[in-house]
Coordinates of C-alpha atoms and ligand atoms in Angstrom, one line a residue:
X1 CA -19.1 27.7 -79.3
X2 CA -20.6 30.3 -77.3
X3 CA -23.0 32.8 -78.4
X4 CA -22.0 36.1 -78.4
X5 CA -24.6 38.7 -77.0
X6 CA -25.4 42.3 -76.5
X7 CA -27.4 44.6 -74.8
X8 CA -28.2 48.3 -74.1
X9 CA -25.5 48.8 -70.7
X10 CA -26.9 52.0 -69.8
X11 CA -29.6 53.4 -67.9
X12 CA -33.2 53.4 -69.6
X13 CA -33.2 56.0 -73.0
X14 CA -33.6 58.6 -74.0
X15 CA -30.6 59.7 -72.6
X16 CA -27.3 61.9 -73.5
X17 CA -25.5 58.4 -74.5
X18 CA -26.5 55.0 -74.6
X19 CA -23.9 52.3 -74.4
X20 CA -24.3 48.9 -75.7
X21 CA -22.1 46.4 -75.1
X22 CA -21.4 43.1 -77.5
X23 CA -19.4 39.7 -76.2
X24 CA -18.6 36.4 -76.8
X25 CA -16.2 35.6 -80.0
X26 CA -18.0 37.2 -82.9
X27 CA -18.1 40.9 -81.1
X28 CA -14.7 41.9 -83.3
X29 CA -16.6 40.2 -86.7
X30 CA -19.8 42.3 -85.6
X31 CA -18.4 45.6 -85.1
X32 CA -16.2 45.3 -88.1
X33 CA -20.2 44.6 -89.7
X34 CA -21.0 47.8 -88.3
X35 CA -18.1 50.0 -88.6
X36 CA -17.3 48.8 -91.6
X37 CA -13.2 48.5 -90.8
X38 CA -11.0 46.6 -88.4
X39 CA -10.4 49.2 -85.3
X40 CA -7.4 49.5 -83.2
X41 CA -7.6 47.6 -79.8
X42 CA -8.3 49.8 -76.2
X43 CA -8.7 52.6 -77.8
X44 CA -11.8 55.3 -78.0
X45 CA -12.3 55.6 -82.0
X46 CA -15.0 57.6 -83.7
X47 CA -16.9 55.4 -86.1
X48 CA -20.0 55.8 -88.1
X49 CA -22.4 52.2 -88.0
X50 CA -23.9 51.3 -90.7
X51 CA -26.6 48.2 -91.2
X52 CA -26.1 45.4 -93.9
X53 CA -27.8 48.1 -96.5
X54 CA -25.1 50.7 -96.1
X55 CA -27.6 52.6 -94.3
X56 CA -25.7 55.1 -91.7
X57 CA -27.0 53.9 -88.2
X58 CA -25.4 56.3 -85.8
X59 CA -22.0 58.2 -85.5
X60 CA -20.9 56.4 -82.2
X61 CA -17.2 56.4 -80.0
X62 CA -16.3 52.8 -80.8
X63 CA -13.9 50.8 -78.2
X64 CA -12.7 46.9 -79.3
X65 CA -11.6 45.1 -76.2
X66 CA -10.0 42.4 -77.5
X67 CA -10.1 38.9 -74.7
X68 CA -9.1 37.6 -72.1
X69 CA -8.1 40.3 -70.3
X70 CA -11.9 42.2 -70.2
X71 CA -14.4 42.8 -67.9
X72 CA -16.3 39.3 -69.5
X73 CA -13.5 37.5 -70.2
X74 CA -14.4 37.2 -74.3
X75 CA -13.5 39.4 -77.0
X76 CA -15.7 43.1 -76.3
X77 CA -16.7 45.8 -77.6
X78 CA -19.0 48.6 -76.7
X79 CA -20.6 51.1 -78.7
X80 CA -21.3 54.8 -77.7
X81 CA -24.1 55.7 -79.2
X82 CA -26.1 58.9 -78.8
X83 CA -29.2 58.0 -76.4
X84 CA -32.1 57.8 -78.3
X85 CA -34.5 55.5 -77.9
X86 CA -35.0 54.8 -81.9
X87 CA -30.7 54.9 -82.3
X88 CA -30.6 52.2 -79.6
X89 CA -33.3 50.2 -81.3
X90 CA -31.8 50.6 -84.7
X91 CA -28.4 49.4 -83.1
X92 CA -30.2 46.4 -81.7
X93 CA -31.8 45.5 -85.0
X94 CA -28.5 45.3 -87.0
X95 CA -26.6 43.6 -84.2
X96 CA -29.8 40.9 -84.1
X97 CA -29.4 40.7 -88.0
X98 CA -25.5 39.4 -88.3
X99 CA -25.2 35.7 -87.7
X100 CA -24.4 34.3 -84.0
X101 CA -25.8 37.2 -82.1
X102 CA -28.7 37.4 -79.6
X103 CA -29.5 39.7 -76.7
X104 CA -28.0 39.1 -73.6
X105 CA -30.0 37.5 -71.0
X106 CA -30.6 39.8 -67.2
X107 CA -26.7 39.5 -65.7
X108 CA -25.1 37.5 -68.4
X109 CA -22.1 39.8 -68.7
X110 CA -21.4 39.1 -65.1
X111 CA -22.1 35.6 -65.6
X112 CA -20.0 35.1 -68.0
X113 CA -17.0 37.2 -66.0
X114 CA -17.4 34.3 -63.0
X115 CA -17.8 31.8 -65.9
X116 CA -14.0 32.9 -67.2
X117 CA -12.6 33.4 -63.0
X118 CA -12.6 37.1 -64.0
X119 CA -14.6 37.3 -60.8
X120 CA -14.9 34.6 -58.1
X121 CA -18.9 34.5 -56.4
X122 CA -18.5 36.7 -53.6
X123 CA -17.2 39.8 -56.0
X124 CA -20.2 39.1 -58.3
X125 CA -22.5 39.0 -55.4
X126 CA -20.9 42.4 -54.3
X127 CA -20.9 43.6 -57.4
X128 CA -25.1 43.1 -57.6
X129 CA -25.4 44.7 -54.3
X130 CA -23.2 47.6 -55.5
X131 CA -25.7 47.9 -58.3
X132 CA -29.0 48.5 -56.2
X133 CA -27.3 50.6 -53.4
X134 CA -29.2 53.2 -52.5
X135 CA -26.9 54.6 -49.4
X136 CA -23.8 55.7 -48.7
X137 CA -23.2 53.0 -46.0
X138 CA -24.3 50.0 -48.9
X139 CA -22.2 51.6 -51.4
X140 CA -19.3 51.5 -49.4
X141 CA -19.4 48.0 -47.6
X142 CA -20.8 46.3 -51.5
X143 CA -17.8 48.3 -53.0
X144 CA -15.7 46.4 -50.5
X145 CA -17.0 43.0 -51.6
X146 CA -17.1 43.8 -54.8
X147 CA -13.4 44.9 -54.7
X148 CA -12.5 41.2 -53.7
X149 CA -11.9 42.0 -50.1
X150 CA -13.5 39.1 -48.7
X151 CA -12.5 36.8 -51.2
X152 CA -8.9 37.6 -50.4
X153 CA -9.4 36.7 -47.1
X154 CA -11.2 33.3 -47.8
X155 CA -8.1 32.3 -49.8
X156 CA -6.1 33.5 -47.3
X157 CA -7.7 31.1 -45.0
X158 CA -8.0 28.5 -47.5
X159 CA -4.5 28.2 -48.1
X160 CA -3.7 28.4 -44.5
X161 CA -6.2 25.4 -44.1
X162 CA -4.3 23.2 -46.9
X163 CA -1.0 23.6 -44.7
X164 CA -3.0 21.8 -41.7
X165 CA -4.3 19.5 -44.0
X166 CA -0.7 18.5 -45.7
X167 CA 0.5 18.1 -41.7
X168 CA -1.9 16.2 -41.4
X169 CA -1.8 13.9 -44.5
X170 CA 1.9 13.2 -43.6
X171 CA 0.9 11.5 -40.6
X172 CA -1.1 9.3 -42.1
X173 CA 1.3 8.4 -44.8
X174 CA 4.1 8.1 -42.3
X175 CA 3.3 8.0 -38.7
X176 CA 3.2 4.6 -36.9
X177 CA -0.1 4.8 -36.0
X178 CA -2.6 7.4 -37.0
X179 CA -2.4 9.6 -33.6
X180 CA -2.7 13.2 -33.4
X181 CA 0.2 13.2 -30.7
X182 CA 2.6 12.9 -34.1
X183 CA 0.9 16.4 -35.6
X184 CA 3.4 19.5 -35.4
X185 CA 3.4 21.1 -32.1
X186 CA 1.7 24.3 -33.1
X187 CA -1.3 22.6 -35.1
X188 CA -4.2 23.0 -32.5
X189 CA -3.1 26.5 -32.4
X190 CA -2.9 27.2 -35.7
X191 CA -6.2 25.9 -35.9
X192 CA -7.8 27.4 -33.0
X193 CA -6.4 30.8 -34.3
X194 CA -7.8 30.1 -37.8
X195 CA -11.4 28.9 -36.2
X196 CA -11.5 32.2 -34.0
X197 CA -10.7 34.6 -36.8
X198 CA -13.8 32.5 -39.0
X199 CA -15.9 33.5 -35.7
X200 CA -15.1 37.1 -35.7
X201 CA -16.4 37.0 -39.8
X202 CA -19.4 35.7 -38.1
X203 CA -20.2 37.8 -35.3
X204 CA -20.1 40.9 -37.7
X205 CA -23.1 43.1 -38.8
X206 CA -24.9 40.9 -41.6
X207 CA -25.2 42.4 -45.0
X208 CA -28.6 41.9 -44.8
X209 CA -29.5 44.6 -42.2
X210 CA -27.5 46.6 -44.4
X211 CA -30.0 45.6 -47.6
X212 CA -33.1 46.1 -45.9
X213 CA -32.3 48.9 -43.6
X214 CA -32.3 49.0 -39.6
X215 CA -35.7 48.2 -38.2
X216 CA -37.0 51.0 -36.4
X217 CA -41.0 50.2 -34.9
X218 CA -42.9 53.4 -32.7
X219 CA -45.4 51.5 -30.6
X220 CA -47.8 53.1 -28.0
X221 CA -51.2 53.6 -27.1
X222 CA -53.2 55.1 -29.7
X223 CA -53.3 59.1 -29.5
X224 CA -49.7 58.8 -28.4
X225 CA -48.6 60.7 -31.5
X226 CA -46.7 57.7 -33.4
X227 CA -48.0 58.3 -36.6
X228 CA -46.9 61.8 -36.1
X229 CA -43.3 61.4 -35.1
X230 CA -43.5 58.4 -37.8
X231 CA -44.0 61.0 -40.7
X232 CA -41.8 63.5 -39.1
X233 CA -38.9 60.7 -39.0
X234 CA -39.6 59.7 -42.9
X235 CA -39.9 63.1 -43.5
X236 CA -43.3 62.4 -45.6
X237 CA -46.6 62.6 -44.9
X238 CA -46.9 58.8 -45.0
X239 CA -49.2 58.0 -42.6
X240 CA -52.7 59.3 -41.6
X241 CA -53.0 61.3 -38.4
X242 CA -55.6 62.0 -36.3
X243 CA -57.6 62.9 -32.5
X244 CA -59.1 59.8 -33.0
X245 CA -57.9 56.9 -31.4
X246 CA -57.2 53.9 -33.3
X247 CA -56.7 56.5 -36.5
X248 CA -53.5 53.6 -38.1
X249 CA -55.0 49.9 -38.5
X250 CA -52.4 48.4 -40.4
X251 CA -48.4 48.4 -39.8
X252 CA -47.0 51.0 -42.7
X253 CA -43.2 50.8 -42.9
X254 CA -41.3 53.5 -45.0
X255 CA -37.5 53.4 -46.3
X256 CA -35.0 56.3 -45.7
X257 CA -31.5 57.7 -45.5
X258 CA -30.8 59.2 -42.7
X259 CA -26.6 60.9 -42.2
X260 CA -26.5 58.0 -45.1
X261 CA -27.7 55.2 -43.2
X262 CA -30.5 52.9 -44.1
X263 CA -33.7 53.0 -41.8
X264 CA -36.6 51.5 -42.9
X265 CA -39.5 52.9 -40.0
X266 CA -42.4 51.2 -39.3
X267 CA -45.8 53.1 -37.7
X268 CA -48.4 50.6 -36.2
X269 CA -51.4 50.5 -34.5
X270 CA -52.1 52.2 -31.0
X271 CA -51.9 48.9 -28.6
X272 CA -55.3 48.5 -26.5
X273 CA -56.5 45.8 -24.8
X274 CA -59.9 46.4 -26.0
X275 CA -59.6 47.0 -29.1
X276 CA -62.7 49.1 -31.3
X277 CA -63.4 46.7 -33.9
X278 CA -62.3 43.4 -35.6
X279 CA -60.1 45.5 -38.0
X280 CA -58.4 47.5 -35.1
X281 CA -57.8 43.8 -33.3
X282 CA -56.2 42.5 -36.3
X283 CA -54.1 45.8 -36.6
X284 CA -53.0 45.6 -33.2
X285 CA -51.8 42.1 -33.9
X286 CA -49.9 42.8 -36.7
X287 CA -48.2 45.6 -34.8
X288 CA -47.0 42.9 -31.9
X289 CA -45.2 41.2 -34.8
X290 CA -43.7 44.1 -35.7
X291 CA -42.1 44.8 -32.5
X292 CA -41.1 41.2 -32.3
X293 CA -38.8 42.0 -35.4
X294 CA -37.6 45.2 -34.7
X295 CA -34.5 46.1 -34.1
X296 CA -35.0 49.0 -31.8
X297 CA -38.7 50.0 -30.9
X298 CA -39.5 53.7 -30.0
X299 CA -41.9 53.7 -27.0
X300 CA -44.8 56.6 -26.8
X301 CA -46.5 55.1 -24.6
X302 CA -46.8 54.9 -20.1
X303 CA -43.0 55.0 -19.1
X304 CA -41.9 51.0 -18.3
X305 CA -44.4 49.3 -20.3
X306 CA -42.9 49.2 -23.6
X307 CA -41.0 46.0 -24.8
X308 CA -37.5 45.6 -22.9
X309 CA -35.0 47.9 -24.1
X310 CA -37.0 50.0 -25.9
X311 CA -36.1 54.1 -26.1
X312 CA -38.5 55.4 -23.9
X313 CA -39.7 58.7 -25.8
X314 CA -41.7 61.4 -24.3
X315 CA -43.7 62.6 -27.5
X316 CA -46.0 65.9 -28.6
X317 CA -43.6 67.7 -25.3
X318 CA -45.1 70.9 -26.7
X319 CA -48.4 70.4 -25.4
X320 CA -48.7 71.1 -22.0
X321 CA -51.2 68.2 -20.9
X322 CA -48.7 65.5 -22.4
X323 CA -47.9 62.4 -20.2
X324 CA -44.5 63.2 -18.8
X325 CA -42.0 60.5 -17.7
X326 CA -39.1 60.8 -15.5
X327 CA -35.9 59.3 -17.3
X328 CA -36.8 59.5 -21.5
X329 CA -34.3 59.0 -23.8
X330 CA -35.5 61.6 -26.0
X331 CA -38.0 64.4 -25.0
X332 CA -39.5 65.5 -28.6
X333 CA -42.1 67.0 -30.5
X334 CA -43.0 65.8 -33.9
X335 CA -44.7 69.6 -34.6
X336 CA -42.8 71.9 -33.5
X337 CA -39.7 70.2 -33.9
X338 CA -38.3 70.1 -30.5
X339 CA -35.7 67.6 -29.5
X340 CA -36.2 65.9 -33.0
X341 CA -32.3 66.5 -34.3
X342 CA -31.1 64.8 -30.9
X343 CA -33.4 61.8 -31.6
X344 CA -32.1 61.7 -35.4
X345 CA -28.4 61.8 -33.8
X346 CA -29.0 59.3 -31.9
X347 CA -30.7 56.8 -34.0
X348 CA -28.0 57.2 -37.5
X349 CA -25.2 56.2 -34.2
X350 CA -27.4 53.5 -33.3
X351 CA -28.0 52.0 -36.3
X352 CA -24.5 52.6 -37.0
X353 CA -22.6 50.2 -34.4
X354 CA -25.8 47.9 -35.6
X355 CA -24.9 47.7 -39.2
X356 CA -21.8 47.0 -40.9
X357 CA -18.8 49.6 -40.6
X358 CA -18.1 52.0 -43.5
X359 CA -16.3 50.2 -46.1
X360 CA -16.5 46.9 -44.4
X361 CA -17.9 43.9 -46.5
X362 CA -19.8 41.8 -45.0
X363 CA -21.5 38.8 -45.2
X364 CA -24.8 37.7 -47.0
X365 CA -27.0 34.7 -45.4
X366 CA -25.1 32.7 -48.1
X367 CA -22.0 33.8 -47.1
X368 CA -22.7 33.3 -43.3
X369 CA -24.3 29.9 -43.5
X370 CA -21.0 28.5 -45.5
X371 CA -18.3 30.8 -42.8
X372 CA -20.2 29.0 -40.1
X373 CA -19.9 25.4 -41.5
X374 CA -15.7 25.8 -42.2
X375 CA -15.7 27.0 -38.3
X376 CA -18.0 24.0 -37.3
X377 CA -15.6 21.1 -39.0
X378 CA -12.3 23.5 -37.5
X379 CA -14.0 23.4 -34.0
X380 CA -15.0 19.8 -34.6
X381 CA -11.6 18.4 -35.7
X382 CA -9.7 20.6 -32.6
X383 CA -11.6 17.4 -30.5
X384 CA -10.6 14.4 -32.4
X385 CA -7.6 12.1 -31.4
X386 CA -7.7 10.2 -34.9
X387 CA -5.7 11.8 -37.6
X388 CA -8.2 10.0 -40.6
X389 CA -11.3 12.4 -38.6
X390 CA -9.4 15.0 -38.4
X391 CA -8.7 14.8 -41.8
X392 CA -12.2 14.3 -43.0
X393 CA -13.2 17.5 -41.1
X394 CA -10.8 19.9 -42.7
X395 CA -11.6 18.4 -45.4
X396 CA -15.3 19.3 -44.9
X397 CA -14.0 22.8 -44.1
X398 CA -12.2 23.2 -47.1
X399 CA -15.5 22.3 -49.3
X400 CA -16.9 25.6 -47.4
X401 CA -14.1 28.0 -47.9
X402 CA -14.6 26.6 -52.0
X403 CA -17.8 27.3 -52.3
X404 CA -17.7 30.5 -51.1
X405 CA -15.7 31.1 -53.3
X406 CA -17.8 29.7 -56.0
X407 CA -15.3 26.8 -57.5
X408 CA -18.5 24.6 -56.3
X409 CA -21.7 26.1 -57.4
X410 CA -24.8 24.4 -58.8
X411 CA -27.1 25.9 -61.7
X412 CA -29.8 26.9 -59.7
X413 CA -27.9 29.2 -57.0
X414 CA -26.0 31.0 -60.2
X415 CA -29.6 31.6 -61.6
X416 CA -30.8 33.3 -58.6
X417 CA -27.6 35.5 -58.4
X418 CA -27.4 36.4 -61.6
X419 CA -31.3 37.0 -62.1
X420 CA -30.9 39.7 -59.6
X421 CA -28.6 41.9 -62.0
X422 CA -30.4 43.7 -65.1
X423 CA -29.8 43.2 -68.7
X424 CA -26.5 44.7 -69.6
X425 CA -25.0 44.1 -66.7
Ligands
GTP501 N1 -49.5 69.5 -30.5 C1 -49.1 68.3 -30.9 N2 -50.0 67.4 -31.4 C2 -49.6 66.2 -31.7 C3 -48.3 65.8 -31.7 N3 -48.2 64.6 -32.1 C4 -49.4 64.2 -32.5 N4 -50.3 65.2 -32.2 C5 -51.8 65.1 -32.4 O1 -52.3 64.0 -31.7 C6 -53.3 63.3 -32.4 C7 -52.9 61.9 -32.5 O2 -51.7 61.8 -33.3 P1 -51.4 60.5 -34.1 O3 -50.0 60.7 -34.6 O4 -52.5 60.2 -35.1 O5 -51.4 59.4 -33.0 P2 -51.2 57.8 -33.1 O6 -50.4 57.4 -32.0 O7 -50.7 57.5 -34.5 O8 -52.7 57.3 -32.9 P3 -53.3 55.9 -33.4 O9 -53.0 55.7 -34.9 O10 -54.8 56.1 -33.2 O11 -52.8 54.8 -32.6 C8 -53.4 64.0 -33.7 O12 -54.5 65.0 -33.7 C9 -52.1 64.8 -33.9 O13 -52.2 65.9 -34.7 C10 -47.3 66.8 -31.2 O14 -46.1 66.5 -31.1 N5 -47.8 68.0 -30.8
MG502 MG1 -51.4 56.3 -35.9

């Protein structure tokens, strides 16, 4: 039998009201423990909790949530306590005391709701993004993958994919001789069609740019004001500035929300050839990383020398001996302010058409590796004049579209997921 576990659901106490939830089979036995009587099911009941001494515990809104049609799967309950940190402990000690309880592990709710198909992988893997969204734009697209939205579509495909595969079964159970010329007429269209709409998945904005934020890198000599603009853009005083060149040694990368976007800048080291000191060499190294990973650099420095198709900006345009250039993108200063609104425009619809659309899921590396390999067998068996090959590759296909679905999953992958999600949850 399964253990049935609870944990504190809410945010950290104290707190107005602390929820803690209880699952798994003995979760009606324990709150009849606590409450002392049998409650009525999904439905909000004031209850006073006792512990095994008859000691009064809290006076708590009470819901039973009978199974299988919960957020877990398993009988539920959750108790709203008031959100204290000595209530919740006292809560936890009396739950810990009855027979067949235990705290829940990090995620095990969730665990257990994939366990019992309440939610297939790609909703739980939503759902954990959902949870550490920080941004409007990753609140919408995690809210979409969370809401099934992809999942729908891989069973749409999947399904789609068994109807090739029965065409192509009955060939080899009752053609002459296993040759594709016997398949339906429309089958390499069908499954061109189904391999091109798997390629459009692909070619989308990645989840995680979306995670981490679009790369933004200000390179330039030193002097050219990037650590400037840098804290202007992050809208902190982040980085150390200064009239002396080579001021920033090491590359300093900063999150934020800009229009609701995630950025994530980074500030590096003036680029000289001769560079001060061994430090300064080292810094300037690091900073040529950067730009190699960027994904859009912002140029301070002599007009056409920056990396290819970075924004050329003309920077600190309120002094009057700055180094002009004849076609920036953006003409700003980071201290008076000049130009600096145009330049955020510009960047949040950049990153933008970069990142995901608004309420769009879209795919994790997991996600994208297993899309790819279902379009690799479709492309592969569009080739192939045996029907048994043929076979084998939608076959192969088919083992994709499953495990993105998570019907095929191994231990280790369902740790990592679920590890990800906090206790409670
Ligand atoms: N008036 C004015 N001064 C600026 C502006 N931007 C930067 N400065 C000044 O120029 C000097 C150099 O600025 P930094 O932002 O430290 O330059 P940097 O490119 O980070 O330099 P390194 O870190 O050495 O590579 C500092 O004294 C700044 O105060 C600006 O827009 N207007
Ligand atoms: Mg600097």
């Amino acid at each position: 039998m399964t253990d049935t576990i609870f944990a504190l659901s809410s945010g950290a106490p104290p707190a107005a009201i602390a929820v803690v939830r209880i699952s798994g089979p003995l979760a009606g036995d324990a709150l009849r423990a606590l409450a002392g009587r049998s409650l009525p099911p999904r439905r909000a009941v004031a209850a006073t909790l006792r512990d095994q001494a008859g000691a009064v515990l809290d006076r708590v809104l009470a819901l039973w949530l009978p199974g299988p049609t919960t957020a877990t799967g398993e009988d539920t309950a959750e108790l709203h306590c008031h959100g204290g940190r000595a209530v919740v402990r006292a809560v936890e000690q009396a739950l810990s005391a009855l027979p067949g309880l235990r705290p829940a592990q990090p995620g095990e709710f969730t665990r257990r709701a994939f366990a019992n198909g309440r939610i297939d992988l790609s909703e739980a893997e939503g759902l954990a993004d959902l949870l550490s969204a920080e941004t409007e734009l990753q609140r919408q697209s995690a809210l979409a993958m969370a809401g099934g939205d992809f999942s729908r579509e891989v069973a749409g495909w999947r399904e789609r994919l068994l109807m090739l595969s029965a065409a192509v079964e009955a060939v080899l159970d009752f053609g002459d001789e296993d040759d594709v010329s016997d398949l339906p007429a429309d089958f390499t269209a069908r499954l061109a069609g189904l391999e091109q709409e798997l390629a459009a998945w692909l070619a989308r904005p990645r989840a995680e740019a979306l995670r981490e934020g679009y790369r933004v890198v200000l390179a330039g000599p030193p002097n050219a004001g990037k650590s400037t603009l840098f804290n202007a853009l992050v809208e902190s005083d982040a980085a150390i500035t200064a009239p002396v060149a080579g001021t920033t040694r090491d590359v300093l990368t900063h999150p934020v929300a800009l229009g609701g976007v995630p950025f994530r800048f980074s500030d590096t080291a003036g680029l000289r050839d001769e560079a001060g000191d061994a430090i300064e060499a080292i810094g300037v190294e690091r900073a040529r990383s950067a730009l190699a990973q960027a994904d859009l650099v912002l140029w301070l420095g002599a007009e056409g020398e920056g990396p290819d198709s970075a924004w050329e900006i003309e920077a600190q345009a309120d002094r009057k001996d700055h180094p002009v250039k004849t076609a920036p993108r953006h003409r700003v200063s980071a201290v008076t302010g000049e130009g600096m609104d145009a330049l955020r425009t510009d960047l949040i619809a950049h990153a933008r058409a970069a990142l995901p659309r608004p309420g769009e899921a879209a795919l994790n590396a997991r996600q994208h590796r297993l899309l790819d390999e279902a379009r690799a067998a479709l492309a592969a068996a569009d080739g192939l004049n045996d029907a048994l090959l043929v076979a084998e590759s939608l076959r192969l296909a088919r083992v994709a579209f499953d495990a993105l679905l998570g019907r095929t999953t191994t231990e280790d992958m369902l740790d990592a997921l679920f590890g990800r999600f906090c206790i409670g949850k």
